[in-house]
Amino acid sequence: MNLGLTGKRALVTGSSAGIGAGIVAQLAQEGAIVCVHGRDAERAEAVAAAIRDQGGNASVVLGDLTTDDGAEAVARSTLAAFGTIDILVNATGGTGDNTFTWDTTSPAQWAEQYELNTLSAVRMIRHCIPAMTKAGWGRIIQIGSIASATPSPPGSGLLRIKGSLARAGSEPCPVTGGHGNHNKHCHIRLCRNPTLEELCT
């Protein structure tokens, strides 16, 4: 497969494991210069090392995207290393302990998950758009879940949080429109990962 990504600089958030790790590895195989993001240095470096072993170009950036300062630091470090960011894939997310229910989950717990699943992407888009606009080219991809539209227990209420990301990725961004930039949302229907395996046992 040749997607014409050779030399493009890509940041994939939440790529130290799971779906994000698969995406960043595939982008590297397509010739992109990638940045592996996570909060655990050992796991992020393992993903980057595997990419390098396959002949890819990968670096690591660490940071907590649930805070303004953390997201800004991740974007700043990536821009310092790459010079610009051509592709942003927002793969950061999670469903917590999968026990969220309407009657027992507190507003604070809901807010915490919105920070992780939605506002993390908002922060990164905000920090990456200026570089894309300056370059006249960019791609922003939101990774969601089909469960945001057709949730299933457990955690069905929580998974609806991803619906806000789906809305953000389904329409043009007025800031990037006309500058060769695109914003898309991808639903992941079924992907084998530790969380899915836990739910099925």
mmCIF file of C-alpha atoms in Angstrom, residues 92-183:
data_model
loop_
_atom_site.group_PDB
_atom_site.id
_atom_site.type_symbol
_atom_site.label_atom_id
_atom_site.label_comp_id
_atom_site.label_asym_id
_atom_site.label_seq_id
_atom_site.Cartn_x
_atom_site.Cartn_y
_atom_site.Cartn_z
ATOM 1 C CA THR A 92 -6.156 8.724 23.356
ATOM 2 C CA GLY A 93 -9.127 7.348 25.253
ATOM 3 C CA GLY A 94 -10.522 4.697 27.515
ATOM 4 C CA THR A 95 -13.598 3.469 29.345
ATOM 5 C CA GLY A 96 -12.314 3.513 32.891
ATOM 6 C CA ASP A 97 -13.367 0.492 34.928
ATOM 7 C CA ASN A 98 -16.435 -0.204 32.764
ATOM 8 C CA THR A 99 -18.817 0.100 35.721
ATOM 9 C CA PHE A 100 -20.313 3.489 34.865
ATOM 10 C CA THR A 101 -24.075 3.656 35.334
ATOM 11 C CA TRP A 102 -26.518 6.558 35.279
ATOM 12 C CA ASP A 103 -27.512 6.116 38.907
ATOM 13 C CA THR A 104 -24.126 5.477 40.534
ATOM 14 C CA THR A 105 -21.590 7.480 38.536
ATOM 15 C CA SER A 106 -20.852 10.967 39.840
ATOM 16 C CA PRO A 107 -20.625 14.080 37.648
ATOM 17 C CA ALA A 108 -16.940 14.269 38.580
ATOM 18 C CA GLN A 109 -16.371 10.788 37.125
ATOM 19 C CA TRP A 110 -18.168 11.758 33.919
ATOM 20 C CA ALA A 111 -16.059 14.922 33.690
ATOM 21 C CA GLU A 112 -12.871 12.899 34.137
ATOM 22 C CA GLN A 113 -13.796 10.678 31.199
ATOM 23 C CA TYR A 114 -14.730 13.660 29.019
ATOM 24 C CA GLU A 115 -11.279 15.075 29.750
ATOM 25 C CA LEU A 116 -9.692 11.831 28.578
ATOM 26 C CA ASN A 117 -11.898 10.957 25.622
ATOM 27 C CA THR A 118 -12.952 14.316 24.182
ATOM 28 C CA LEU A 119 -11.134 17.328 25.581
ATOM 29 C CA SER A 120 -7.748 15.674 25.072
ATOM 30 C CA ALA A 121 -8.476 15.773 21.329
ATOM 31 C CA VAL A 122 -9.770 19.343 21.503
ATOM 32 C CA ARG A 123 -6.535 20.457 23.150
ATOM 33 C CA MET A 124 -4.303 18.738 20.609
ATOM 34 C CA ILE A 125 -6.261 20.026 17.615
ATOM 35 C CA ARG A 126 -5.974 23.548 18.989
ATOM 36 C CA HIS A 127 -2.196 23.246 19.298
ATOM 37 C CA CYS A 128 -1.589 21.535 15.931
ATOM 38 C CA ILE A 129 -3.829 23.580 13.633
ATOM 39 C CA PRO A 130 -1.505 26.642 13.434
ATOM 40 C CA ALA A 131 1.385 24.556 12.057
ATOM 41 C CA MET A 132 -0.883 22.808 9.547
ATOM 42 C CA THR A 133 -2.388 26.070 8.401
ATOM 43 C CA LYS A 134 1.069 27.596 7.973
ATOM 44 C CA ALA A 135 2.191 24.620 5.908
ATOM 45 C CA GLY A 136 -1.004 24.623 3.843
ATOM 46 C CA TRP A 137 -1.551 20.900 4.418
ATOM 47 C CA GLY A 138 -2.721 18.741 7.301
ATOM 48 C CA ARG A 139 -4.802 15.793 8.364
ATOM 49 C CA ILE A 140 -6.606 15.379 11.696
ATOM 50 C CA ILE A 141 -8.159 11.991 12.453
ATOM 51 C CA GLN A 142 -10.314 11.190 15.490
ATOM 52 C CA ILE A 143 -10.426 7.565 16.593
ATOM 53 C CA GLY A 144 -13.769 6.681 18.140
ATOM 54 C CA SER A 145 -15.907 3.644 18.713
ATOM 55 C CA ILE A 146 -19.003 2.275 17.028
ATOM 56 C CA ALA A 147 -20.294 1.964 20.594
ATOM 57 C CA SER A 148 -20.753 5.732 20.652
ATOM 58 C CA ALA A 149 -23.716 5.249 18.326
ATOM 59 C CA THR A 150 -24.876 1.802 19.458
ATOM 60 C CA PRO A 151 -23.556 1.344 23.017
ATOM 61 C CA SER A 152 -23.731 -1.949 24.836
ATOM 62 C CA PRO A 153 -23.312 -2.628 28.537
ATOM 63 C CA PRO A 154 -21.176 -2.531 30.556
ATOM 64 C CA GLY A 155 -20.240 1.123 30.524
ATOM 65 C CA SER A 156 -22.820 1.914 27.841
ATOM 66 C CA GLY A 157 -23.496 5.402 29.124
ATOM 67 C CA LEU A 158 -19.798 6.206 29.270
ATOM 68 C CA LEU A 159 -19.206 5.132 25.664
ATOM 69 C CA ARG A 160 -21.637 7.817 24.494
ATOM 70 C CA ILE A 161 -18.895 10.303 25.343
ATOM 71 C CA LYS A 162 -17.209 9.264 22.101
ATOM 72 C CA GLY A 163 -20.237 10.613 20.252
ATOM 73 C CA SER A 164 -19.028 14.162 20.788
ATOM 74 C CA LEU A 165 -15.805 13.282 18.953
ATOM 75 C CA ALA A 166 -17.795 11.751 16.113
ATOM 76 C CA ARG A 167 -19.659 15.029 15.697
ATOM 77 C CA ALA A 168 -16.424 17.017 15.697
ATOM 78 C CA GLY A 169 -14.977 14.823 12.957
ATOM 79 C CA SER A 170 -18.032 14.802 10.715
ATOM 80 C CA GLU A 171 -17.966 18.402 9.571
ATOM 81 C CA PRO A 172 -15.313 20.797 8.203
ATOM 82 C CA CYS A 173 -13.374 22.871 10.698
ATOM 83 C CA PRO A 174 -13.781 26.565 9.814
ATOM 84 C CA VAL A 175 -10.247 27.302 10.932
ATOM 85 C CA THR A 176 -8.648 24.703 8.651
ATOM 86 C CA GLY A 177 -11.101 24.940 5.779
ATOM 87 C CA GLY A 178 -9.516 26.313 2.620
ATOM 88 C CA HIS A 179 -5.975 25.550 3.756
ATOM 89 C CA GLY A 180 -5.711 21.985 2.431
ATOM 90 C CA ASN A 181 -6.494 20.532 5.843
ATOM 91 C CA HIS A 182 -9.046 17.835 6.626
ATOM 92 C CA ASN A 183 -10.672 16.595 9.828
#
